[in-house]
PDB file of C-alpha atoms in Angstrom:
ATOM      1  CA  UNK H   1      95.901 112.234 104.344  1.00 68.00           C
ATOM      2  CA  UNK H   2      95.944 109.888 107.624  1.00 70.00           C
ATOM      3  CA  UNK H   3      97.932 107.227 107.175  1.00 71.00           C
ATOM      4  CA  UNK H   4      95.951 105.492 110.443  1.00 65.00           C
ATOM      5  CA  UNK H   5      92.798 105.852 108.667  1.00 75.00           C
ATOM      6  CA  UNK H   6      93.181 106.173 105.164  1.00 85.00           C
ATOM      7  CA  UNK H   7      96.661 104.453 104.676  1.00 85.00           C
ATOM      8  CA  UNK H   8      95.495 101.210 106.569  1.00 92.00           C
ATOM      9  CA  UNK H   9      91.689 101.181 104.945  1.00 92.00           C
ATOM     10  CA  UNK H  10      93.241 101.687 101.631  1.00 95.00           C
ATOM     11  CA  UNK H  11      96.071  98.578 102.353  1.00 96.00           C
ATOM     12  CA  UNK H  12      92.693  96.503 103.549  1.00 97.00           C
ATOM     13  CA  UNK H  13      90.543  97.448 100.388  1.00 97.00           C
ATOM     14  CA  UNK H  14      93.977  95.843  98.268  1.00 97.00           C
ATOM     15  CA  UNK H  15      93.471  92.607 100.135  1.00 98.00           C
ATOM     16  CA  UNK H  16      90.081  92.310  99.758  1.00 98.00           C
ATOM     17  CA  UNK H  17      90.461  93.325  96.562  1.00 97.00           C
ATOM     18  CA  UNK H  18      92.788  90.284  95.575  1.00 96.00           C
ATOM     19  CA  UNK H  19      90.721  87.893  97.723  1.00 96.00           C
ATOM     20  CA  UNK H  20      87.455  89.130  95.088  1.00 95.00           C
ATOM     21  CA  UNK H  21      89.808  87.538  92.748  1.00 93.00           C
ATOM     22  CA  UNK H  22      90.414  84.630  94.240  1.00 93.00           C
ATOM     23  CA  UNK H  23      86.713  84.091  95.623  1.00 92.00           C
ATOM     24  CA  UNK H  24      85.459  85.043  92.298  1.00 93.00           C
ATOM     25  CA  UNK H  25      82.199  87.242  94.402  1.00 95.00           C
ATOM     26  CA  UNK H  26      82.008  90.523  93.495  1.00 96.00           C
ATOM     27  CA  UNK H  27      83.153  92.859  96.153  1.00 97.00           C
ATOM     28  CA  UNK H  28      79.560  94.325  96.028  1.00 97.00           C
ATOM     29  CA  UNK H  29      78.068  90.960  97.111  1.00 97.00           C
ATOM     30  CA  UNK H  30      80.314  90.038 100.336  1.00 98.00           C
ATOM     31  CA  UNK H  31      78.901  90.876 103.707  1.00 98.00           C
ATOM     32  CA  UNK H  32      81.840  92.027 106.250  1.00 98.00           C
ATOM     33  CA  UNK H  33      82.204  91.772 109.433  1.00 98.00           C
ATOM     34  CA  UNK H  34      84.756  94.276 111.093  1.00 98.00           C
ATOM     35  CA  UNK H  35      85.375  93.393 114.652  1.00 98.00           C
ATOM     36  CA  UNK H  36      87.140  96.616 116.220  1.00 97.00           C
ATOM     37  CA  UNK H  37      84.927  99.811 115.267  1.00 95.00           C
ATOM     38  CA  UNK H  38      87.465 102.441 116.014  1.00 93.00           C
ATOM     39  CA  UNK H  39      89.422 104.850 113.716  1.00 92.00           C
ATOM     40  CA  UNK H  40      90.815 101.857 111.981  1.00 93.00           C
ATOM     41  CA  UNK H  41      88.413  99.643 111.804  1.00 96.00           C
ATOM     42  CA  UNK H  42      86.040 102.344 110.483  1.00 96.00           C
ATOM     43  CA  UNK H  43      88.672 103.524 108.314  1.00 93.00           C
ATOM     44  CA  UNK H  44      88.819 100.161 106.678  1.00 96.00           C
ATOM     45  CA  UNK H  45      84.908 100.106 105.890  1.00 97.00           C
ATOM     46  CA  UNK H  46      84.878 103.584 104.550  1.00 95.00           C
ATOM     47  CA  UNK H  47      87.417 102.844 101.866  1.00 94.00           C
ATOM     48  CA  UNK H  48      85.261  99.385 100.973  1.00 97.00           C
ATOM     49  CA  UNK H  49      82.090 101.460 100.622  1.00 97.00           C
ATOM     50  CA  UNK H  50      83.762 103.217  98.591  1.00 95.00           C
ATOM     51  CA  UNK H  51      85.224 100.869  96.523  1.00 96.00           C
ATOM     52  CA  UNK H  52      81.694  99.490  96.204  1.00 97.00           C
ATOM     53  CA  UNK H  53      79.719 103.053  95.308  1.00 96.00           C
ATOM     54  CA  UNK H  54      82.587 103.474  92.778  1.00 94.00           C
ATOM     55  CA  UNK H  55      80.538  99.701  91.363  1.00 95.00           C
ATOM     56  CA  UNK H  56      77.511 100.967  91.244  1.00 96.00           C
ATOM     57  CA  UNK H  57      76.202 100.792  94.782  1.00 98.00           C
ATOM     58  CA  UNK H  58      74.650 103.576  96.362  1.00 98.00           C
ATOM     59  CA  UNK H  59      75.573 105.288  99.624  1.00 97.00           C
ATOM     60  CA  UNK H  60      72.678 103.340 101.638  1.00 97.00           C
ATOM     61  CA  UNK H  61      73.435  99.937  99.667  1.00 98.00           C
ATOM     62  CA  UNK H  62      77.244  99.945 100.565  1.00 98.00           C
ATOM     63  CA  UNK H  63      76.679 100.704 103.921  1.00 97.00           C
ATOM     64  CA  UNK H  64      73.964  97.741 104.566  1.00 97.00           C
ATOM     65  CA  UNK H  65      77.179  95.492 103.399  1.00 98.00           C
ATOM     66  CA  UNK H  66      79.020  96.147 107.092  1.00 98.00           C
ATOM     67  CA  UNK H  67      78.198  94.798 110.644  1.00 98.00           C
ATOM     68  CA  UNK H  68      80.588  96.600 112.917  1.00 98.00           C
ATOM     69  CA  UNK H  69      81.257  94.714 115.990  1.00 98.00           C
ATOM     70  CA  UNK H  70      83.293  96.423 119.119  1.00 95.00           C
ATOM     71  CA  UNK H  71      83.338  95.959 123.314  1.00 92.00           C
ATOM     72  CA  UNK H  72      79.844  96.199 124.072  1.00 93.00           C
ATOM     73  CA  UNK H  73      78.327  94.023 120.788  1.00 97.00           C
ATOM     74  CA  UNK H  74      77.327  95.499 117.783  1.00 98.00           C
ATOM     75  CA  UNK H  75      76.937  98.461 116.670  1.00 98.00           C
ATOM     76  CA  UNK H  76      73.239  99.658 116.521  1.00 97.00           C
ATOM     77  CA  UNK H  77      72.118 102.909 115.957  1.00 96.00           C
ATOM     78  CA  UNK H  78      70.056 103.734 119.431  1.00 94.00           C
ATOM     79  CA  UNK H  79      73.394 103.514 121.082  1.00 94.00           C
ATOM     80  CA  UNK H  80      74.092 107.338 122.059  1.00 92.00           C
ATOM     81  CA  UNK H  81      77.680 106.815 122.899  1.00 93.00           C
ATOM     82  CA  UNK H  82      78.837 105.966 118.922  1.00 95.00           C
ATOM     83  CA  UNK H  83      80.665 108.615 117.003  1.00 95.00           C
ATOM     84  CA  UNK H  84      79.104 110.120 114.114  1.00 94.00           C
ATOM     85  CA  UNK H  85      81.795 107.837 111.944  1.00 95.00           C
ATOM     86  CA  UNK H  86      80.733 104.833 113.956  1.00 96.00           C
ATOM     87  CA  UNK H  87      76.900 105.187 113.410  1.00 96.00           C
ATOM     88  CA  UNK H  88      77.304 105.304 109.477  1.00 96.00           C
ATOM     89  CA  UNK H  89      77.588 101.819 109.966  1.00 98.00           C
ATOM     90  CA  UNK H  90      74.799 101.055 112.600  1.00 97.00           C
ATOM     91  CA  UNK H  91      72.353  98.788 112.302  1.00 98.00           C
ATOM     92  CA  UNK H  92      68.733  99.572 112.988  1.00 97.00           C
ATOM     93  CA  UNK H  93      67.256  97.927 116.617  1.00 96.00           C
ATOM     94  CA  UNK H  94      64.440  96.411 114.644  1.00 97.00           C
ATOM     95  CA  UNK H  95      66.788  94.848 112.526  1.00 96.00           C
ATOM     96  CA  UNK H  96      68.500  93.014 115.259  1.00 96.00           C
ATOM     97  CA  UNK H  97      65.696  93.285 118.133  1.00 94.00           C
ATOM     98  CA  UNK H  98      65.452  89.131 117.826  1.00 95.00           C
ATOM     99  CA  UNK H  99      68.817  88.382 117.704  1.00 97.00           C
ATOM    100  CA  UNK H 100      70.240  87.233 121.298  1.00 96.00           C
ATOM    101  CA  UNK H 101      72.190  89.252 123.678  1.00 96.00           C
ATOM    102  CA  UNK H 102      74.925  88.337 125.750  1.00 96.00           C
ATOM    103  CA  UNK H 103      74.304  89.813 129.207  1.00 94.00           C
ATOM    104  CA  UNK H 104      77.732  90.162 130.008  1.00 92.00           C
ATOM    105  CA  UNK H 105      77.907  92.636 127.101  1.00 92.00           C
ATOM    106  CA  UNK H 106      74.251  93.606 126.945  1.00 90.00           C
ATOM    107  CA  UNK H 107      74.817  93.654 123.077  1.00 95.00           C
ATOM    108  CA  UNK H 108      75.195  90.599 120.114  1.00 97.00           C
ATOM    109  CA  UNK H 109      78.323  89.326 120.630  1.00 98.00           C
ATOM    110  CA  UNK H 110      80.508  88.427 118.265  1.00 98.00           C
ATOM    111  CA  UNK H 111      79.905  84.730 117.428  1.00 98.00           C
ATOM    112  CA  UNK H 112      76.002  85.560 117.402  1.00 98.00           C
ATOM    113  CA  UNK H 113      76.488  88.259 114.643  1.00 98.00           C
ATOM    114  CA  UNK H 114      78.360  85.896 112.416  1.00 98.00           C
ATOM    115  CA  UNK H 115      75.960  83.349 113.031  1.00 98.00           C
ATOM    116  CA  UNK H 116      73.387  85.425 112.048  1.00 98.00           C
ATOM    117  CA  UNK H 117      75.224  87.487 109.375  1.00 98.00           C
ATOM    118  CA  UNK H 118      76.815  84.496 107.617  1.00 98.00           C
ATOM    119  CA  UNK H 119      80.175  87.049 106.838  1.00 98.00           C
ATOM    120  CA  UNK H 120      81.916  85.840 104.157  1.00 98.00           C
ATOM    121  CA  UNK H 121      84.999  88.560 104.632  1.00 98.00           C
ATOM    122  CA  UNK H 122      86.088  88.942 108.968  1.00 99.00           C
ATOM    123  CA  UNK H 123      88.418  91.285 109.111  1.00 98.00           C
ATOM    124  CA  UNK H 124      89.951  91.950 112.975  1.00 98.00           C
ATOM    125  CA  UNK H 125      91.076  95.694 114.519  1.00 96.00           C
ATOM    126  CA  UNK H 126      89.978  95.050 118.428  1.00 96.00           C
ATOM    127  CA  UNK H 127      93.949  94.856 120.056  1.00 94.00           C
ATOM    128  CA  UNK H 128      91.700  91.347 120.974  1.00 95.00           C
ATOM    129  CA  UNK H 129      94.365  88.510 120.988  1.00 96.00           C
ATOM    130  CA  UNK H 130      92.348  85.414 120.188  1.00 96.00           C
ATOM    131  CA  UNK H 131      89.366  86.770 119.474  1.00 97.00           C
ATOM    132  CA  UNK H 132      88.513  85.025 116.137  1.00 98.00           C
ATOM    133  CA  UNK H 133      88.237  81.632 117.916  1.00 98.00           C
ATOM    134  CA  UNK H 134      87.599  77.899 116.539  1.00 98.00           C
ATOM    135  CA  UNK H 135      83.978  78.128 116.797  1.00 98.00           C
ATOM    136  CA  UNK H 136      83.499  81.350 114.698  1.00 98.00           C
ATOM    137  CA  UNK H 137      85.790  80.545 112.341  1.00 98.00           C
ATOM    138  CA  UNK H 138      84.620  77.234 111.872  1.00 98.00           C
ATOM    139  CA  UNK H 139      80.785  78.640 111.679  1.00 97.00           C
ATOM    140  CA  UNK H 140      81.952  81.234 108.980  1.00 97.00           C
ATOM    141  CA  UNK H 141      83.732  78.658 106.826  1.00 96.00           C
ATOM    142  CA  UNK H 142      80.242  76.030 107.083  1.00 96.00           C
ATOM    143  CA  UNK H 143      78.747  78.751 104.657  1.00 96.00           C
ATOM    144  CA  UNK H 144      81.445  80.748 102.900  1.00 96.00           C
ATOM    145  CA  UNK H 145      83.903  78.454 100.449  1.00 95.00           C
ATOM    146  CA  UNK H 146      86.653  80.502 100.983  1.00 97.00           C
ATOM    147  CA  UNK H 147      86.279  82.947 104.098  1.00 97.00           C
ATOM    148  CA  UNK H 148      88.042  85.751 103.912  1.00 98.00           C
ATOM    149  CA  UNK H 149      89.707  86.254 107.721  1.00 98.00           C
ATOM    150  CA  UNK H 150      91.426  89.663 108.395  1.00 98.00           C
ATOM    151  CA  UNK H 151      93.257  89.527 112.036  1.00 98.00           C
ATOM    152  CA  UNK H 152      94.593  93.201 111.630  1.00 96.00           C
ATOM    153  CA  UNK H 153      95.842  93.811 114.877  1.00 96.00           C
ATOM    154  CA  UNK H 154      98.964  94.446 115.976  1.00 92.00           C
ATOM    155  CA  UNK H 155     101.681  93.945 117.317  1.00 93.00           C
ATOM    156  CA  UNK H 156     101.614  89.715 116.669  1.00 94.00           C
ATOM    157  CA  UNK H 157     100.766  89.064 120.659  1.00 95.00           C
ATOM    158  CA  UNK H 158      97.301  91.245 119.982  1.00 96.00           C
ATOM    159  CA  UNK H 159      96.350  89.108 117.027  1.00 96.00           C
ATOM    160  CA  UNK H 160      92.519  87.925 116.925  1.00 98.00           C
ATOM    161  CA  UNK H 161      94.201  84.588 115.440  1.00 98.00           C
ATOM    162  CA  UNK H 162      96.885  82.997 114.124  1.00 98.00           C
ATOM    163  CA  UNK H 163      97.343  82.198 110.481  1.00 98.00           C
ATOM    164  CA  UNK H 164      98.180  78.542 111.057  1.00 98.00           C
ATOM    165  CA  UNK H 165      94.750  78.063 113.040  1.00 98.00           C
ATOM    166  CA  UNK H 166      93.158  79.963 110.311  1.00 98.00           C
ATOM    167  CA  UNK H 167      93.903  77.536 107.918  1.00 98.00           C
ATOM    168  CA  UNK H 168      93.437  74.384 109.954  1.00 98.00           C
ATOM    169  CA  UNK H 169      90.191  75.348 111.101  1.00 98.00           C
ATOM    170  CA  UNK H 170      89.116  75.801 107.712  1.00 98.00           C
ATOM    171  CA  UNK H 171      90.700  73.001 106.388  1.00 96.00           C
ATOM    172  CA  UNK H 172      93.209  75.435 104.111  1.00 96.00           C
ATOM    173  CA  UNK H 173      90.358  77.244 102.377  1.00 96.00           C
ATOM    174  CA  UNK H 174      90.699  80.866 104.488  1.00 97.00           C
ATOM    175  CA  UNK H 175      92.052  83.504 102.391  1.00 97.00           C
ATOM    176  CA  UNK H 176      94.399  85.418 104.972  1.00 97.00           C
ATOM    177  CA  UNK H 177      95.880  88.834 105.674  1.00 98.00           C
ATOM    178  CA  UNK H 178      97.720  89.915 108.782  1.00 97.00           C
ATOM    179  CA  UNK H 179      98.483  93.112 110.534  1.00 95.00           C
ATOM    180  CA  UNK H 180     101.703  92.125 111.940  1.00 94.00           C
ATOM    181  CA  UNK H 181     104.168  89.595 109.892  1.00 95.00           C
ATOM    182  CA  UNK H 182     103.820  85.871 110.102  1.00 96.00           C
ATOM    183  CA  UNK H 183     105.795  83.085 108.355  1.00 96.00           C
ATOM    184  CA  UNK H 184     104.163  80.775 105.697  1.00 97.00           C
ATOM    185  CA  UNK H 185     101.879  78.281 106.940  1.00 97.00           C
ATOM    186  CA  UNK H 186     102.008  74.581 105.855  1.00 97.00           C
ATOM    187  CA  UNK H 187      99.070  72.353 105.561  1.00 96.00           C
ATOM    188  CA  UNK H 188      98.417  68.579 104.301  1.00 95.00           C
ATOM    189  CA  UNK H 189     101.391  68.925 102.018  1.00 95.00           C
ATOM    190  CA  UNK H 190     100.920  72.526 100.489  1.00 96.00           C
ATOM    191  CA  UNK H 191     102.491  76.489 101.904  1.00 97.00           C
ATOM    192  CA  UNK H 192     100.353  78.852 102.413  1.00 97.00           C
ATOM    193  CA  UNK H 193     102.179  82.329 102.234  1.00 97.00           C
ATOM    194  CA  UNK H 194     100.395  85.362 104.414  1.00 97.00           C
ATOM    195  CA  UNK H 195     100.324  88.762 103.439  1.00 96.00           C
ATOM    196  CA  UNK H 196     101.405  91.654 105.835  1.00 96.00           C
ATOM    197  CA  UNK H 197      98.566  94.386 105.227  1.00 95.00           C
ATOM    198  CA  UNK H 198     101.486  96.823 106.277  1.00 93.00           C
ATOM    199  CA  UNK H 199     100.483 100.652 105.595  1.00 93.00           C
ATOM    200  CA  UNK H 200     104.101 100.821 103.942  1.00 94.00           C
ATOM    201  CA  UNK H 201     102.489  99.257 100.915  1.00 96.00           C
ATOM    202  CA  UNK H 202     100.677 102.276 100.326  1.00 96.00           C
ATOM    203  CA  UNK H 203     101.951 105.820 101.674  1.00 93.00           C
ATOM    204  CA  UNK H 204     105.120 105.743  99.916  1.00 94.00           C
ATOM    205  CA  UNK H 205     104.331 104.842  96.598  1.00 96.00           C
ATOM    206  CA  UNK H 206     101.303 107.116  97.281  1.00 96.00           C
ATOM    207  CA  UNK H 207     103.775 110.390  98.843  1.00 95.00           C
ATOM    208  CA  UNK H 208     105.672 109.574  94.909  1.00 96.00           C
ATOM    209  CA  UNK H 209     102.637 109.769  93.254  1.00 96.00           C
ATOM    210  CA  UNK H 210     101.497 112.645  94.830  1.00 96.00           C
ATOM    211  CA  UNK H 211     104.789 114.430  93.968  1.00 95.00           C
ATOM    212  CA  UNK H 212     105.443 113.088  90.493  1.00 95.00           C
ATOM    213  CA  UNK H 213     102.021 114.911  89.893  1.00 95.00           C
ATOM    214  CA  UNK H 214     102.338 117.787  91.486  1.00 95.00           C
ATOM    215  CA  UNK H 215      98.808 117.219  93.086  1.00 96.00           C
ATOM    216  CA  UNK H 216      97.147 119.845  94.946  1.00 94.00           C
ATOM    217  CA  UNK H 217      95.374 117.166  97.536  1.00 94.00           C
ATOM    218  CA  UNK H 218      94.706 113.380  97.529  1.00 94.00           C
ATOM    219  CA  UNK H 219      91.148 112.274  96.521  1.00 94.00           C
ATOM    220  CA  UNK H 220      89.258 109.299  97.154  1.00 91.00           C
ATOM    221  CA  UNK H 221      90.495 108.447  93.212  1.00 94.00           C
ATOM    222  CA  UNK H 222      94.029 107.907  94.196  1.00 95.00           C
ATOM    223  CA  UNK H 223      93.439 106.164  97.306  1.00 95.00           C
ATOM    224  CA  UNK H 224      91.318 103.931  95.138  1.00 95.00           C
ATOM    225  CA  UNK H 225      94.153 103.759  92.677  1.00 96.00           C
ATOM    226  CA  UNK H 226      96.829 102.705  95.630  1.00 97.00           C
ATOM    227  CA  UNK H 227      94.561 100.192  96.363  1.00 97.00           C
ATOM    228  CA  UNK H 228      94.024  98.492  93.035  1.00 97.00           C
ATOM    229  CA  UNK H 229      97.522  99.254  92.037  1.00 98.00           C
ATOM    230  CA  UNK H 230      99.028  96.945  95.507  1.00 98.00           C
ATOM    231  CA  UNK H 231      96.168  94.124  94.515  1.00 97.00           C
ATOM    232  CA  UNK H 232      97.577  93.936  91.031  1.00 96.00           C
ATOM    233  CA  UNK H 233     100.797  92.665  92.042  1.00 96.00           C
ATOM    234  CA  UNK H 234      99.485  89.327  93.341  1.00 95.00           C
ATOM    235  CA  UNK H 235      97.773  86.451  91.930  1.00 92.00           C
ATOM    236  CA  UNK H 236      95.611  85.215  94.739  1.00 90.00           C
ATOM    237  CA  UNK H 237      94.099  82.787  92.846  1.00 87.00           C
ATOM    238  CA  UNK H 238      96.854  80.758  92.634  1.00 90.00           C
ATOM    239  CA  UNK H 239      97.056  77.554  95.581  1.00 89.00           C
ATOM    240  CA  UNK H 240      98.883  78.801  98.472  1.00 93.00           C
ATOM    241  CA  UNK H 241      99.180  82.912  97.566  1.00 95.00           C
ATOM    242  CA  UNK H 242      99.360  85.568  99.692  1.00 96.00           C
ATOM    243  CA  UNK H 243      96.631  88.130  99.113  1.00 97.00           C
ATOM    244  CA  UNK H 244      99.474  91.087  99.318  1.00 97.00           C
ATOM    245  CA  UNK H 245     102.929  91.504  98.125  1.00 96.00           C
ATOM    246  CA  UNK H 246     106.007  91.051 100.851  1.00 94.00           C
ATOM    247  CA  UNK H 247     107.574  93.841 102.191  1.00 90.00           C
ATOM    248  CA  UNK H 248     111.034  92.942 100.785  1.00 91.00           C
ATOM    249  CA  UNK H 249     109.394  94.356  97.118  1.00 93.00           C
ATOM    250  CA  UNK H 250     108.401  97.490  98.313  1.00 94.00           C
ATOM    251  CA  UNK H 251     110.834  99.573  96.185  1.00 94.00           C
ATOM    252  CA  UNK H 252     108.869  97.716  93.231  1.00 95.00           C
ATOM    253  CA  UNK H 253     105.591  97.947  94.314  1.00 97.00           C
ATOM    254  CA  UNK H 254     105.926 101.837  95.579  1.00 97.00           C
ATOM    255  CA  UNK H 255     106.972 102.516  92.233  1.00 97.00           C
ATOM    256  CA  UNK H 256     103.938 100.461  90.754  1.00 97.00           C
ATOM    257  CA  UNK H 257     101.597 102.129  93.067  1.00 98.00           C
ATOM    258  CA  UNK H 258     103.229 105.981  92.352  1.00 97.00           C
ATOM    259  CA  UNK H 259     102.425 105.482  88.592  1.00 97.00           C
ATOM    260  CA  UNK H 260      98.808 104.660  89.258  1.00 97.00           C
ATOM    261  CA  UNK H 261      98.460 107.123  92.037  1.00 97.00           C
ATOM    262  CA  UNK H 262     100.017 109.714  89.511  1.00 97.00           C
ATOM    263  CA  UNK H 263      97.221 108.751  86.642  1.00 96.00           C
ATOM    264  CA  UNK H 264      94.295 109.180  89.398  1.00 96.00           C
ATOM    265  CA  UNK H 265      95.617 112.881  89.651  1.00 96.00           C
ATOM    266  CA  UNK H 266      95.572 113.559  86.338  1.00 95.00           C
ATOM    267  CA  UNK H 267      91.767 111.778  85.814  1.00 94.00           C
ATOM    268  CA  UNK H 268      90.860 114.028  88.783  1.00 94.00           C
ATOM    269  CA  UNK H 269      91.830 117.359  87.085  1.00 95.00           C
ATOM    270  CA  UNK H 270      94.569 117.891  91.096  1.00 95.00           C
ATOM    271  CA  UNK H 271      97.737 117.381  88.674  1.00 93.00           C
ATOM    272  CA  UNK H 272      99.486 120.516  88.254  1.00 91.00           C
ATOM    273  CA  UNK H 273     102.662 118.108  86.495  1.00 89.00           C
ATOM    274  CA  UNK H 274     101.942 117.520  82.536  1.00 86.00           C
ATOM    275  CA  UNK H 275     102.272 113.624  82.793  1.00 82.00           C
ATOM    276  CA  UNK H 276     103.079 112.571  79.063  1.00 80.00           C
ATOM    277  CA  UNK H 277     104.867 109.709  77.600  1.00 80.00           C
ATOM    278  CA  UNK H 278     105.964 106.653  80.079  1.00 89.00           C
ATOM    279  CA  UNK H 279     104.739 107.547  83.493  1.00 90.00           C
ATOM    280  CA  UNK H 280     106.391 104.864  85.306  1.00 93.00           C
ATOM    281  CA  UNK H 281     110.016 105.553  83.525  1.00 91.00           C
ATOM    282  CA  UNK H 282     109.901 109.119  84.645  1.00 89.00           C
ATOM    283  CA  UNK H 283     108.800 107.881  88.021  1.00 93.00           C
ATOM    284  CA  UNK H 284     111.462 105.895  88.780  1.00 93.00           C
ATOM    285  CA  UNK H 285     113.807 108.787  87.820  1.00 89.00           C
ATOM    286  CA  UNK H 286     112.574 110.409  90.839  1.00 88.00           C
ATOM    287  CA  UNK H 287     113.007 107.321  92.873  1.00 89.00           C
ATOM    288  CA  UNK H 288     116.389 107.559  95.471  1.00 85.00           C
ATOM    289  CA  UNK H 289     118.342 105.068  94.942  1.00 84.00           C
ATOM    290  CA  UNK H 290     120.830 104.249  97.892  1.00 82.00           C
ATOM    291  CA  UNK H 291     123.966 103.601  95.784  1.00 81.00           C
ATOM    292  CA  UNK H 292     127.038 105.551  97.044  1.00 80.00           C
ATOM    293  CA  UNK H 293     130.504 105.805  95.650  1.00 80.00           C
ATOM    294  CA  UNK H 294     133.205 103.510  96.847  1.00 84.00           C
ATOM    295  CA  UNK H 295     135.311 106.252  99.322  1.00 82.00           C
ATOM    296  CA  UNK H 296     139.231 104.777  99.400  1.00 80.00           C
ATOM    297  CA  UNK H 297     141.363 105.443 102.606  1.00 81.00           C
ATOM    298  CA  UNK H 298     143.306 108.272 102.253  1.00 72.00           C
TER     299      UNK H 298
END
């Protein structure tokens, strides 16, 4: 398990996961645009394929879902310098040959790929402060009701955007989730409260799971089940949600996450640990809890 890769695409997948809820598009019908194709970034598009193949979608169909965008334009598939992780999600030349280049990149910028893409999910890992400007984000929200707008990097001064300009720009129907933490956002009258996609969502509730079960690795199923488990805990449907849980419930949500993590095991046949009766109760025996004895001066 790397947390880098598969702890941050699995805390991703549980924010797009709640926005699917809130956008009421099936996950296999968004197109996404991931702006940032390194470890991260591709991270985060392996565990949506995923999540996607486990709906039906072949290998093929969930990859035509992605445009991955990083310094030199995007990502196409005659480009000799990408990684082998990078050109799963490539497009073909032909694909793109009409679509205009910007010479100072000598690829499709940006802006041009969601003009042409028409992403209804953005989601940011470039280290790019500002990247996600006015102009994109206003073009994405001309076609998608509520865009879905990611700015993933961190710390806050690396931000593609801010969560305030998010929502002004879109009139306060973006869906957000940051990398780094941000206060609530108020617009004409209502709070908008933005999710921290922090990776401590996942690993320790995930690390419990994996012990309460007595796993002998972590598959794709319990990453999956981290995922749905963290998206469970919010209703983003609701005016002015965040599309994750705050921090400050973590002990709750590990131990939601654990129990889920713990069943995934077991449906995988990598549970060595019988698991019967209440899961979660015998969970949060394991749980430390740091209460300590008042100590009196001697």
């Amino acid at each position: 398990f790397n947390d880098d890769i598969q702890g941050t695409g699995a805390v991703n997948l549980a924010a797009v996961l709640a926005a699917v809820q809130a956008t009421g598009i099936k996950l296999t019908q968004h197109r996404i645009v991931i702006f940032g194709a390194g470890t991260a970034g591709v991270g985060i598009a392996d565990q949506l394929s995923a999540a996607m193949k486990a709906e039906g979608l072949t290998d093929d169909q969930a990859r035509a879902r992605f445009w991955a965008v990083d310094r030199a334009g995007l990502l196409t598939a005659d480009d000799s310098q990408l990684s082998r992780q990078q050109l799963r999600y490539a497009r073909a030349p032909a694909e793109v040959a009409g679509w205009p280049r910007d010479p100072a990149l000598g690829g499709v910028a940006l802006a041009e790929v969601v003009r042409q893409v028409r992403p209804t999910i953005l989601i940011g890992t470039s280290g790019r402060p500002g990247a996600f400007t006015e102009e994109i984000v206003r073009q994405m929200a001309g076609h998608a009701d509520r865009p879905v707008i990611m700015p993933m990097s961190n710390p806050t001064e690396l931000a593609e955007a801010r969560p305030g300009d998010l929502i002004g720009w879109t009139g306060g129907r973006a869906l957000v989730a940051t990398g780094s933490p941000f206060g609530p956002v108020d617009h004409r009258g209502r709070r908008y409260a933005i999710g921290q996609a922090n990776n401590a969502l996942i690993f320790p509730g995930l690390g419990l799971g994996v012990i309460a079960a007595r796993a002998e690795r972590v598959t794709d199923g319990m990453l999956s089940a981290a995922a749905h488990a963290v998206a469970s805990l919010v209703d983003a449907a609701a005016p002015g949600a965040p599309l994750l849980p705050p921090v400050e419930s973590l002990r709750e949500t590990s131990l939601t996450v654990a129990t889920e993590v713990a069943r995934a095991a077991a449906a995988d046949g990598v549970a060595e640990a019988r698991l019967d009766g209440d899961i979660r109760e015998h969970i949060s025996q394991l749980m430390w809890r740091p209460v300590y004895r008042p100590v009196r001066p001697a």
